[in-house]
PDB file of C-alpha atoms in Angstrom:
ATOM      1  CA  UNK A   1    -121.504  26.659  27.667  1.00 46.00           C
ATOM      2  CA  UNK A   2    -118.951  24.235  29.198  1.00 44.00           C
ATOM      3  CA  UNK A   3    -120.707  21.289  27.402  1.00 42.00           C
ATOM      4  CA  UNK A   4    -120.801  22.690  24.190  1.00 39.00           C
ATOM      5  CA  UNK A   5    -117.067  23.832  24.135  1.00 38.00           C
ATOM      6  CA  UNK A   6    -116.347  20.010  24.291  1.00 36.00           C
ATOM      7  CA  UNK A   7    -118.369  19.737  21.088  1.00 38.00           C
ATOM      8  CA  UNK A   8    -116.729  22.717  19.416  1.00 32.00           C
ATOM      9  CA  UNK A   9    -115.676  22.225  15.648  1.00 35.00           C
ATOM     10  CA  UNK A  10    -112.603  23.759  14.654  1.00 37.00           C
ATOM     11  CA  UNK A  11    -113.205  26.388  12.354  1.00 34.00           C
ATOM     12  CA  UNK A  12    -111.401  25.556   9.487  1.00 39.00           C
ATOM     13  CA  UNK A  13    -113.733  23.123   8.824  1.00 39.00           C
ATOM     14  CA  UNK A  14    -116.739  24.754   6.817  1.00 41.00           C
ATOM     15  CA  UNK A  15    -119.183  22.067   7.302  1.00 43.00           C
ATOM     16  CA  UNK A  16    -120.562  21.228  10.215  1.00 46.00           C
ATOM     17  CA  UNK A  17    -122.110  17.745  11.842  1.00 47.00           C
ATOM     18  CA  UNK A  18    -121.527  14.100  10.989  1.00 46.00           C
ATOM     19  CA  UNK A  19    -119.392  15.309   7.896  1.00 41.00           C
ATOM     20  CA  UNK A  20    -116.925  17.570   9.808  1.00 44.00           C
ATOM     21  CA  UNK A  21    -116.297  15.083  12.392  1.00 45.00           C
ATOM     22  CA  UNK A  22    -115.739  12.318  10.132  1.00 47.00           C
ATOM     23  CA  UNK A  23    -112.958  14.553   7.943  1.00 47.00           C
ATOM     24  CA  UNK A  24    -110.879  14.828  11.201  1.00 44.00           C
ATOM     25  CA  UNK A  25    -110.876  11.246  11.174  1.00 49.00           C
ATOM     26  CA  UNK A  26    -109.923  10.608   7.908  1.00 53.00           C
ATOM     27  CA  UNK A  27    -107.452  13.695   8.777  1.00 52.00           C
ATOM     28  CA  UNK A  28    -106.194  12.213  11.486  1.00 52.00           C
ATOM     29  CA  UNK A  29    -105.792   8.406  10.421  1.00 56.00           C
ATOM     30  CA  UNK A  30    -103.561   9.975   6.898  1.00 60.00           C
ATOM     31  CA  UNK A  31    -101.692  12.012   9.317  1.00 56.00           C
ATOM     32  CA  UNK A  32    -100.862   8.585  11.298  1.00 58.00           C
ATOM     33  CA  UNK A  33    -100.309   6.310   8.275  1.00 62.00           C
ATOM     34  CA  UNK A  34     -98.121   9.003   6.965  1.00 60.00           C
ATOM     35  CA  UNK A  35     -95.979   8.975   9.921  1.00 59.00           C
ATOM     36  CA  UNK A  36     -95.340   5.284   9.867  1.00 55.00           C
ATOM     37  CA  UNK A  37     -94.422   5.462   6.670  1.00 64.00           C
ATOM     38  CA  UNK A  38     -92.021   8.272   7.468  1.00 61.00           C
ATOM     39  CA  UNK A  39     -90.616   5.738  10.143  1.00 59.00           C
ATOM     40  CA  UNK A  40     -90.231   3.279   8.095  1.00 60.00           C
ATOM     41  CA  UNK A  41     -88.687   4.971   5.400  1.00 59.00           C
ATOM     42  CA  UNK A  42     -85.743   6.412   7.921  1.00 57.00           C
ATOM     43  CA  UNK A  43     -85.197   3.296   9.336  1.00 59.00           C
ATOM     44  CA  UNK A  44     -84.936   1.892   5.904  1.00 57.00           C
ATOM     45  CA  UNK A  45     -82.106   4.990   5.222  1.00 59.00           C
ATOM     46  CA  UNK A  46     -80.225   4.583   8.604  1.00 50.00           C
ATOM     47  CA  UNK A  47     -79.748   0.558   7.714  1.00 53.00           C
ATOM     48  CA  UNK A  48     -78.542   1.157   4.396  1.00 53.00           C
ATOM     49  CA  UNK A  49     -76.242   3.772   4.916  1.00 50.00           C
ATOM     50  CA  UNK A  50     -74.877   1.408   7.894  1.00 50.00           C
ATOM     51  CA  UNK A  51     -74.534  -1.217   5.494  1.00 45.00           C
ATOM     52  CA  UNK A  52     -72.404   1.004   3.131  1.00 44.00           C
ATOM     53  CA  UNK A  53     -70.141   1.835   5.673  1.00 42.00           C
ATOM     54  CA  UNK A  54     -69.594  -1.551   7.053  1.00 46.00           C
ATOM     55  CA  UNK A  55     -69.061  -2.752   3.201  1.00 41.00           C
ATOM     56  CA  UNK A  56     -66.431  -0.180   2.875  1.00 44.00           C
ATOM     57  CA  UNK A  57     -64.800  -0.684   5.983  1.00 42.00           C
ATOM     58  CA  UNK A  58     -64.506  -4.099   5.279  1.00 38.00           C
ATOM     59  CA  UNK A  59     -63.443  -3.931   1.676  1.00 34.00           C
ATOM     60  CA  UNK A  60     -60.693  -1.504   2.737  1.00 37.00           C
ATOM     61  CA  UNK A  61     -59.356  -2.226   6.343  1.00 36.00           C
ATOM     62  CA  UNK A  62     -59.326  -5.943   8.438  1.00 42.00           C
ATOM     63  CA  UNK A  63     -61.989  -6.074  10.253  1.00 41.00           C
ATOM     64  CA  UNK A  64     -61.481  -6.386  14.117  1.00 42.00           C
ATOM     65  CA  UNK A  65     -62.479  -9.235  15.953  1.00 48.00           C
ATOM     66  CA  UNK A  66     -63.677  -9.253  19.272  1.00 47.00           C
ATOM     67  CA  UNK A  67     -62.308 -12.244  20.700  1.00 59.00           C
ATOM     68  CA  UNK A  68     -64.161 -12.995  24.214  1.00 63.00           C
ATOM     69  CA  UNK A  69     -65.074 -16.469  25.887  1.00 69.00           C
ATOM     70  CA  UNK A  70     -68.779 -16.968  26.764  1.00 88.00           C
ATOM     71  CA  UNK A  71     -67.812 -17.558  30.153  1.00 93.00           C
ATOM     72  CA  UNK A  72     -65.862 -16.324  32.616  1.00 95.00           C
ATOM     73  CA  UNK A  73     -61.961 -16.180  33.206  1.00 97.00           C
ATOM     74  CA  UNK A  74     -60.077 -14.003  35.182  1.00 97.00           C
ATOM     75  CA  UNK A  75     -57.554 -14.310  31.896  1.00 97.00           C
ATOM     76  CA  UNK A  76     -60.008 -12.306  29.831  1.00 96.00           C
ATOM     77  CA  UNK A  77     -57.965  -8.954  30.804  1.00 96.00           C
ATOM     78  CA  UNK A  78     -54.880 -10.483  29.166  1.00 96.00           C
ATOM     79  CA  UNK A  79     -55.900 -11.315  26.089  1.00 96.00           C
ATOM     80  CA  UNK A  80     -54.735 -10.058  22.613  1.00 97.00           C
ATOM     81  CA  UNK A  81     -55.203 -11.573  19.257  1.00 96.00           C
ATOM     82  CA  UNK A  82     -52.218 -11.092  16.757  1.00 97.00           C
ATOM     83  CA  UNK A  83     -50.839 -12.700  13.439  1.00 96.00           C
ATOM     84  CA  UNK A  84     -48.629 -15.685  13.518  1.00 95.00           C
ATOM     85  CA  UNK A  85     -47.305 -18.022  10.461  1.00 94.00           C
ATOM     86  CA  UNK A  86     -46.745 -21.634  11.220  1.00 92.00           C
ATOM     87  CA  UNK A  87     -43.356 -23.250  10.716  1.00 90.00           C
ATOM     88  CA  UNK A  88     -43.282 -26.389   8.917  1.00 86.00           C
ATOM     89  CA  UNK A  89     -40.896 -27.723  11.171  1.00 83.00           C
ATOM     90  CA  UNK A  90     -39.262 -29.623   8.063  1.00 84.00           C
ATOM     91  CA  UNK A  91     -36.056 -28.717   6.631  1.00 80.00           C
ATOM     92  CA  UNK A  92     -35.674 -25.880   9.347  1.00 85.00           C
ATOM     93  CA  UNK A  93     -36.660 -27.475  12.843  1.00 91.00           C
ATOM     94  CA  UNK A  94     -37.994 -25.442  15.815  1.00 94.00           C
ATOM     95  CA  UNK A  95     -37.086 -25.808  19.184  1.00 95.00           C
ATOM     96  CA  UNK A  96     -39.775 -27.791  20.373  1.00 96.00           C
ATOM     97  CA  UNK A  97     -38.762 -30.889  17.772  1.00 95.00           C
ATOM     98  CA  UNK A  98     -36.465 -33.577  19.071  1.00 91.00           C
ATOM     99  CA  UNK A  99     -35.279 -35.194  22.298  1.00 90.00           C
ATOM    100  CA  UNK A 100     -32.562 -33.674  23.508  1.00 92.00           C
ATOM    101  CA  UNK A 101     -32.471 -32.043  27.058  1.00 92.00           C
ATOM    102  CA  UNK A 102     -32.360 -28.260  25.628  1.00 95.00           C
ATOM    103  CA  UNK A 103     -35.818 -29.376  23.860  1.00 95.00           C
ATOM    104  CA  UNK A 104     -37.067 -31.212  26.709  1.00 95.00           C
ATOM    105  CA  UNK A 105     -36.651 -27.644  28.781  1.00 96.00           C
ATOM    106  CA  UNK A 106     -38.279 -25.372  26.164  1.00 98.00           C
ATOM    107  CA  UNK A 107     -41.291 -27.653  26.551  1.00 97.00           C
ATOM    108  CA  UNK A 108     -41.346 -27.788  30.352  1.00 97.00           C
ATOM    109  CA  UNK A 109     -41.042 -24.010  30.092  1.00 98.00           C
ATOM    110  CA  UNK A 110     -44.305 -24.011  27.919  1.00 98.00           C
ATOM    111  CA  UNK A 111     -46.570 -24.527  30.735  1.00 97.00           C
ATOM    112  CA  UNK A 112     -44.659 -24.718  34.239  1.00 96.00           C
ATOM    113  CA  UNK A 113     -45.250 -22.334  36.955  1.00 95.00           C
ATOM    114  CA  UNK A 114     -48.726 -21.255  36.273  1.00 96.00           C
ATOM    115  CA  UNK A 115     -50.723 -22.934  38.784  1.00 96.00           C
ATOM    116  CA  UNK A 116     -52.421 -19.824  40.001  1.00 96.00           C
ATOM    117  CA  UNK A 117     -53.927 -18.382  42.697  1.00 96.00           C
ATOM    118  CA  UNK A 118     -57.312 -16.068  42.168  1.00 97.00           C
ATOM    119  CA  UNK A 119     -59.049 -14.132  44.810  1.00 96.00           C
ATOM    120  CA  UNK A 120     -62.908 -15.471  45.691  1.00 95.00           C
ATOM    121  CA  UNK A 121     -64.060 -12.513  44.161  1.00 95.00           C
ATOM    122  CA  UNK A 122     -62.804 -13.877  40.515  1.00 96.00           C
ATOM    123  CA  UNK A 123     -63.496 -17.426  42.086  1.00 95.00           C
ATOM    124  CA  UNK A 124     -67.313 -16.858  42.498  1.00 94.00           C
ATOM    125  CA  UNK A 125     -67.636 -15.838  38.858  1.00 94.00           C
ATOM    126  CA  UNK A 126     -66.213 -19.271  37.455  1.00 94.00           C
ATOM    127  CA  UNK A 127     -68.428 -21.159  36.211  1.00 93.00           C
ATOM    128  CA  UNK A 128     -67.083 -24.279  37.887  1.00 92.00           C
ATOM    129  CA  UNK A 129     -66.873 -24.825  41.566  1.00 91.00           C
ATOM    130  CA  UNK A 130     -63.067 -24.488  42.346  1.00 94.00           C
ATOM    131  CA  UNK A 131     -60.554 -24.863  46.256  1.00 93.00           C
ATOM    132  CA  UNK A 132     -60.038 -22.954  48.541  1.00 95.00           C
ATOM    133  CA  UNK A 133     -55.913 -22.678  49.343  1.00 94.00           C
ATOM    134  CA  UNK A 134     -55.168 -23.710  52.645  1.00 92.00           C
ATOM    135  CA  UNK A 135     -52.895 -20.812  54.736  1.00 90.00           C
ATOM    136  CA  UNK A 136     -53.736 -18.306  51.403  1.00 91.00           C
ATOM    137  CA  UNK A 137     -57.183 -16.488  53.208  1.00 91.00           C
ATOM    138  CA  UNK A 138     -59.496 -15.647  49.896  1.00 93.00           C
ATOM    139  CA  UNK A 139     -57.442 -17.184  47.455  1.00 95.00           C
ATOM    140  CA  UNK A 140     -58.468 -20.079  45.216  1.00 96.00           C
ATOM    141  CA  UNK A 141     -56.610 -22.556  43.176  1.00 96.00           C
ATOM    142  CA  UNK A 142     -56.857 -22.384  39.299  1.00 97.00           C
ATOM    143  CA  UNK A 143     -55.200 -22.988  36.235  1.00 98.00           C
ATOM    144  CA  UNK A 144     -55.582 -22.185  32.110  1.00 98.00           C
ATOM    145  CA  UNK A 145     -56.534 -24.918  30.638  1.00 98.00           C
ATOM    146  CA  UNK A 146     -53.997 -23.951  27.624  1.00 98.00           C
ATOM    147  CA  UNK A 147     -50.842 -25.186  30.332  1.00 98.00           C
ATOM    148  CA  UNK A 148     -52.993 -28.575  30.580  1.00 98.00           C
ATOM    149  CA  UNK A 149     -53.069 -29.222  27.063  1.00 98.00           C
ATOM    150  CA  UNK A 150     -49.507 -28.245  26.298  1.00 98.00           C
ATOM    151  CA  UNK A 151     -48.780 -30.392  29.308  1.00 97.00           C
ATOM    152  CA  UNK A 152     -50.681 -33.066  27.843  1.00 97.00           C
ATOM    153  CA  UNK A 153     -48.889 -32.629  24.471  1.00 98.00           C
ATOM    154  CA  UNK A 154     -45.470 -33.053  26.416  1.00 97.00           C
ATOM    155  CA  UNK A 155     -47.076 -36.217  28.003  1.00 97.00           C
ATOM    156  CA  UNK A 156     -47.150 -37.942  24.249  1.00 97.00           C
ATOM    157  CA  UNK A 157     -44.272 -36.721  23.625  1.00 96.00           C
ATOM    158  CA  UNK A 158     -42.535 -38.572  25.948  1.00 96.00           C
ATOM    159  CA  UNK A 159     -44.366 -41.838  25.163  1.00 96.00           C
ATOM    160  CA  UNK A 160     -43.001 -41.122  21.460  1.00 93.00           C
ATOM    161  CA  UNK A 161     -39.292 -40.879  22.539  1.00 92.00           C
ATOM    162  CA  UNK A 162     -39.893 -43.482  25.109  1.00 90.00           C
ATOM    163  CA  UNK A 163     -36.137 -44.900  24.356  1.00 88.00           C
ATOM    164  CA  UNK A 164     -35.221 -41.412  25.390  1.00 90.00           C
ATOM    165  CA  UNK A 165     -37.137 -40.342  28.310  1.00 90.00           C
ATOM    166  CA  UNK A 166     -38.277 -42.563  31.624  1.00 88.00           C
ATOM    167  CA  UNK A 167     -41.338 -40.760  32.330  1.00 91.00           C
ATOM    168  CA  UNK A 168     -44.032 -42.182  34.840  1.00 90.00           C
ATOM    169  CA  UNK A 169     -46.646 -40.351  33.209  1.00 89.00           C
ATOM    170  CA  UNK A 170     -46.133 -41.419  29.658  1.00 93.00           C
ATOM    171  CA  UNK A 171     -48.547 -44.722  30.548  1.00 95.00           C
ATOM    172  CA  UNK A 172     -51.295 -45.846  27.924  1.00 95.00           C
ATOM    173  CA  UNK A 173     -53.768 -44.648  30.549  1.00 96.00           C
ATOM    174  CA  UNK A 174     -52.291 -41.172  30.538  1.00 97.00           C
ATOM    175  CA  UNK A 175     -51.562 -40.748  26.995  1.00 97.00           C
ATOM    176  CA  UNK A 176     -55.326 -41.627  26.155  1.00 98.00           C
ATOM    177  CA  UNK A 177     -56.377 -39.404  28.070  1.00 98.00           C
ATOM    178  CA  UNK A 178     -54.229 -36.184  27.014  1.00 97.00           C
ATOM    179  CA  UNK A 179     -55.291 -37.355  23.345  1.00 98.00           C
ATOM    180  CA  UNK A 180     -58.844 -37.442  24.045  1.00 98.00           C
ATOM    181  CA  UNK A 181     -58.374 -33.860  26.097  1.00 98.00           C
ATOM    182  CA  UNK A 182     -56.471 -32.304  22.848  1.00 98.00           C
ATOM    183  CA  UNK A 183     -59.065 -33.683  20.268  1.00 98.00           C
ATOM    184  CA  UNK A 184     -61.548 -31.777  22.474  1.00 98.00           C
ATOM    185  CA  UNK A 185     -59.747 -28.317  22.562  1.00 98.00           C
ATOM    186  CA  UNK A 186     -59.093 -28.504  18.689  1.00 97.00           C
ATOM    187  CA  UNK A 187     -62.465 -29.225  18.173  1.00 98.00           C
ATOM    188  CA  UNK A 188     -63.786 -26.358  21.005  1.00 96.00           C
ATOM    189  CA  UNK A 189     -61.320 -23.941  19.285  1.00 94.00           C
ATOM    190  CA  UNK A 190     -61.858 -24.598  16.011  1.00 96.00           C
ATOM    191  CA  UNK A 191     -59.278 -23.153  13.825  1.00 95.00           C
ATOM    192  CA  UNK A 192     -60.825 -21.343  11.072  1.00 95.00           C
ATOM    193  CA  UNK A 193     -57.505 -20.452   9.410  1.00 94.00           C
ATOM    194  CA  UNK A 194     -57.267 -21.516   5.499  1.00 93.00           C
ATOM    195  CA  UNK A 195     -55.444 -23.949   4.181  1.00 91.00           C
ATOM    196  CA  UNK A 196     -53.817 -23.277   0.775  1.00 92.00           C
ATOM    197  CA  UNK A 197     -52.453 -25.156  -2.374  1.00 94.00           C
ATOM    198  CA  UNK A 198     -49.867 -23.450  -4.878  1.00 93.00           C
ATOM    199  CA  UNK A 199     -47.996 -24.624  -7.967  1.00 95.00           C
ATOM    200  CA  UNK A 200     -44.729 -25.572  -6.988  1.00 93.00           C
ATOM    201  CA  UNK A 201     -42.811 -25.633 -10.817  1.00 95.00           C
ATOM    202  CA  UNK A 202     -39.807 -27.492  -9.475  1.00 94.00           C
ATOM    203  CA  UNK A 203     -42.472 -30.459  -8.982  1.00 92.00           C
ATOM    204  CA  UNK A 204     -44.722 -29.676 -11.598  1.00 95.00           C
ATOM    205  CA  UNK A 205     -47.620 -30.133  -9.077  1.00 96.00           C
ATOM    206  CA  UNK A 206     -49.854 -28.562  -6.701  1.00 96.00           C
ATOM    207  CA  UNK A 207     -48.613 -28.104  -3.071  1.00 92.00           C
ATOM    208  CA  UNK A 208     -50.466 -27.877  -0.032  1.00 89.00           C
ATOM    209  CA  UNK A 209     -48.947 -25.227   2.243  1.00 85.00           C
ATOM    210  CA  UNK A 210     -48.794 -25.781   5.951  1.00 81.00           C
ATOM    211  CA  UNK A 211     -46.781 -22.365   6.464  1.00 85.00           C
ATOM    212  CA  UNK A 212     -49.887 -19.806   5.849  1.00 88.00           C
ATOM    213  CA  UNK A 213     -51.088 -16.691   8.741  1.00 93.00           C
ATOM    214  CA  UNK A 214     -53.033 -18.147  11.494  1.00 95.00           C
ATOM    215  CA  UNK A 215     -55.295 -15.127  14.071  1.00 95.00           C
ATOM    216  CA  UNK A 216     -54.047 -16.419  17.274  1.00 97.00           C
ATOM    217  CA  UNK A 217     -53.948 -15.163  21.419  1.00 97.00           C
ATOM    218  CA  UNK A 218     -50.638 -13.306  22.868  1.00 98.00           C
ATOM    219  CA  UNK A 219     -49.481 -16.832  24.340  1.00 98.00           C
ATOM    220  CA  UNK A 220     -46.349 -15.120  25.953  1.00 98.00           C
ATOM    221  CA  UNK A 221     -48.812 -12.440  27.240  1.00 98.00           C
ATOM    222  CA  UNK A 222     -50.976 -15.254  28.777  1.00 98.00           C
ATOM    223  CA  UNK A 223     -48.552 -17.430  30.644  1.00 98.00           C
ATOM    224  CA  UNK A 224     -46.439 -13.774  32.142  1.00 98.00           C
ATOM    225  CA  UNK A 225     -50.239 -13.299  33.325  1.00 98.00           C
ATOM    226  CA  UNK A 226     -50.551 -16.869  34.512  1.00 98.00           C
ATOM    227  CA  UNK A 227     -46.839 -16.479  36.390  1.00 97.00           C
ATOM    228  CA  UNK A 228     -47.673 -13.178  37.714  1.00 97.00           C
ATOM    229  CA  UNK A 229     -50.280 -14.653  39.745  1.00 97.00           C
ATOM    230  CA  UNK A 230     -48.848 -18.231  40.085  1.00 97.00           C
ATOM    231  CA  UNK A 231     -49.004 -20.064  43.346  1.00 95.00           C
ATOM    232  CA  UNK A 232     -45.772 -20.475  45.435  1.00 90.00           C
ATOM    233  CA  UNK A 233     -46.793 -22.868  47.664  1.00 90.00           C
ATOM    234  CA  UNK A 234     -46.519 -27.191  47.999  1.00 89.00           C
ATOM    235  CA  UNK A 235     -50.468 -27.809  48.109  1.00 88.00           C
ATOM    236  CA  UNK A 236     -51.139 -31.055  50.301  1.00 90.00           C
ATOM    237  CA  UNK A 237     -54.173 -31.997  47.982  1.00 88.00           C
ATOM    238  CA  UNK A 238     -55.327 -34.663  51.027  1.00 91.00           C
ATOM    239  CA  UNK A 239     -55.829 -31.702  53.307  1.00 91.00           C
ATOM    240  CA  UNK A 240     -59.390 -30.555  53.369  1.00 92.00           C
ATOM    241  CA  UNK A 241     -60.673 -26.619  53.440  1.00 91.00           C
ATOM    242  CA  UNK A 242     -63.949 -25.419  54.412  1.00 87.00           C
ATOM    243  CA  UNK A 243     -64.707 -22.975  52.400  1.00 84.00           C
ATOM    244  CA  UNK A 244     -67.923 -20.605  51.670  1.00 81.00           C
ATOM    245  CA  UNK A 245     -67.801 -20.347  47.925  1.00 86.00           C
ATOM    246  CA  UNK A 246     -71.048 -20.453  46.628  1.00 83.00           C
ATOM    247  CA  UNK A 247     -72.434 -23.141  43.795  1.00 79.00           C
ATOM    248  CA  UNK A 248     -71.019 -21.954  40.261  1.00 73.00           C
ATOM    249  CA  UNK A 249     -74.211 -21.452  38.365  1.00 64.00           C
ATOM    250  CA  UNK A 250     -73.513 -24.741  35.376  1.00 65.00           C
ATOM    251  CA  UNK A 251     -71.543 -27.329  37.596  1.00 60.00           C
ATOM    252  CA  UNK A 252     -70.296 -27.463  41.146  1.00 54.00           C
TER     253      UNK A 252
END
């Protein structure tokens, strides 16, 4: 009796042997195909509706950009993208143009005082092997490469004004480098902003426009972060510190 319950035909089928069994097949194998074509219909639904409201949102609001580094900083909490228009820096100047001492201070104030100091928790997650600060327990030195470049920029500057400014660093060795290092982060930040031409009818000509909206970082929000954690402290950089750090995982 057991045995033949394992056999048993349902009875809504009429017929019985070979037949029977071979119409739940057929049953079964329409039921399946008609679920994956079920599937694939509402998958088919759920993308376009999600395209239609991503076309809308788009058409109708900016769009948001998530602006995060591929690797790790411990500057990533402070940033925050806003809108910006360049200056020509033609007929009205800004005060970064010129030689004069005022000038010479708004640049210095660009990028000084942000040598920082991380903990070795943030220190283990750089991707490049960084020092340990002697007399600081757990901290380790570091610095935005942003106050390098703007450093760098100052550098040139100098060597431009030379008849104005005795700087050490302004050498041909130095100012090679810092233009090498600023061709780099132009071309690793890539502006994408556009460029524009207008007519201009007081020339009777096209124009190019240098004074169009550029998505940029918070810089003032970066360098309070940078000064908020800044290192007060003379570092003797021919002093040596064992430290435990371990190997970054890309260079060391």
């Amino acid at each position: 009796m057991g045995s033949e319950s394992l056999d048993y035909v349902p009875l809504v089928l009429p017929d019985d042997g070979p037949y029977s069994t071979r119409k739940i097949r057929q049953t079964r194998s329409k039921w399946r195909e008609k679920t994956y074509i079920g599937m694939i219909l509402l998958q088919a639904i759920v993308l376009a509706f999600s395209l239609i409201i991503n076309f809308r949102g788009t058409t109708h609001c900016q769009p948001i950009f998530v602006d995060r580094p591929m690797l790790y900083s411990p500057a990533q909490e402070a940033l925050e993208n806003e809108v910006k228009v360049f200056t020509v820096g033609r007929e009205e100047k800004t005060i970064y143009q010129g030689f004069d001492a005022e000038t010479d201070r708004a640049w210095g104030d660009l990028y000084n005082h942000t040598l920082l100091k991380i903990p070795k928790s943030q220190a283990a997650l750089l991707p490049n092997k960084t020092y340990p600060i002697y007399g600081e327990d757990g901290y380790y030195l570091a610095g935005l490469d942003v106050f390098h470049q703007l450093h760098c920029l100052h550098v040139i500057r100098h060597a431009l004004y030379k008849d104005h400014f005795d700087d050490p660093h302004a050498n041909p060795e130095h100012v090679s480098h810092c233009v090498d290092a600023i061709r780099q982060s132009l071309m690793c930040s890539a502006d994408i902003s556009v460029n524009v031409w207008q007519w201009r009818h007081e020339l009777s000509a096209v124009v190019g426009y240098s004074s169009q909206v550029h998505s940029c970082r918070n810089f003032d929000k970066l360098r309070d972060w940078a000064r908020e954690r800044r290192l007060q402290k003379w570092i003797d950089i021919r002093l040596f510190v064992e430290d435990d750090l371990p190997n970054p995982p890309i260079i060391s």
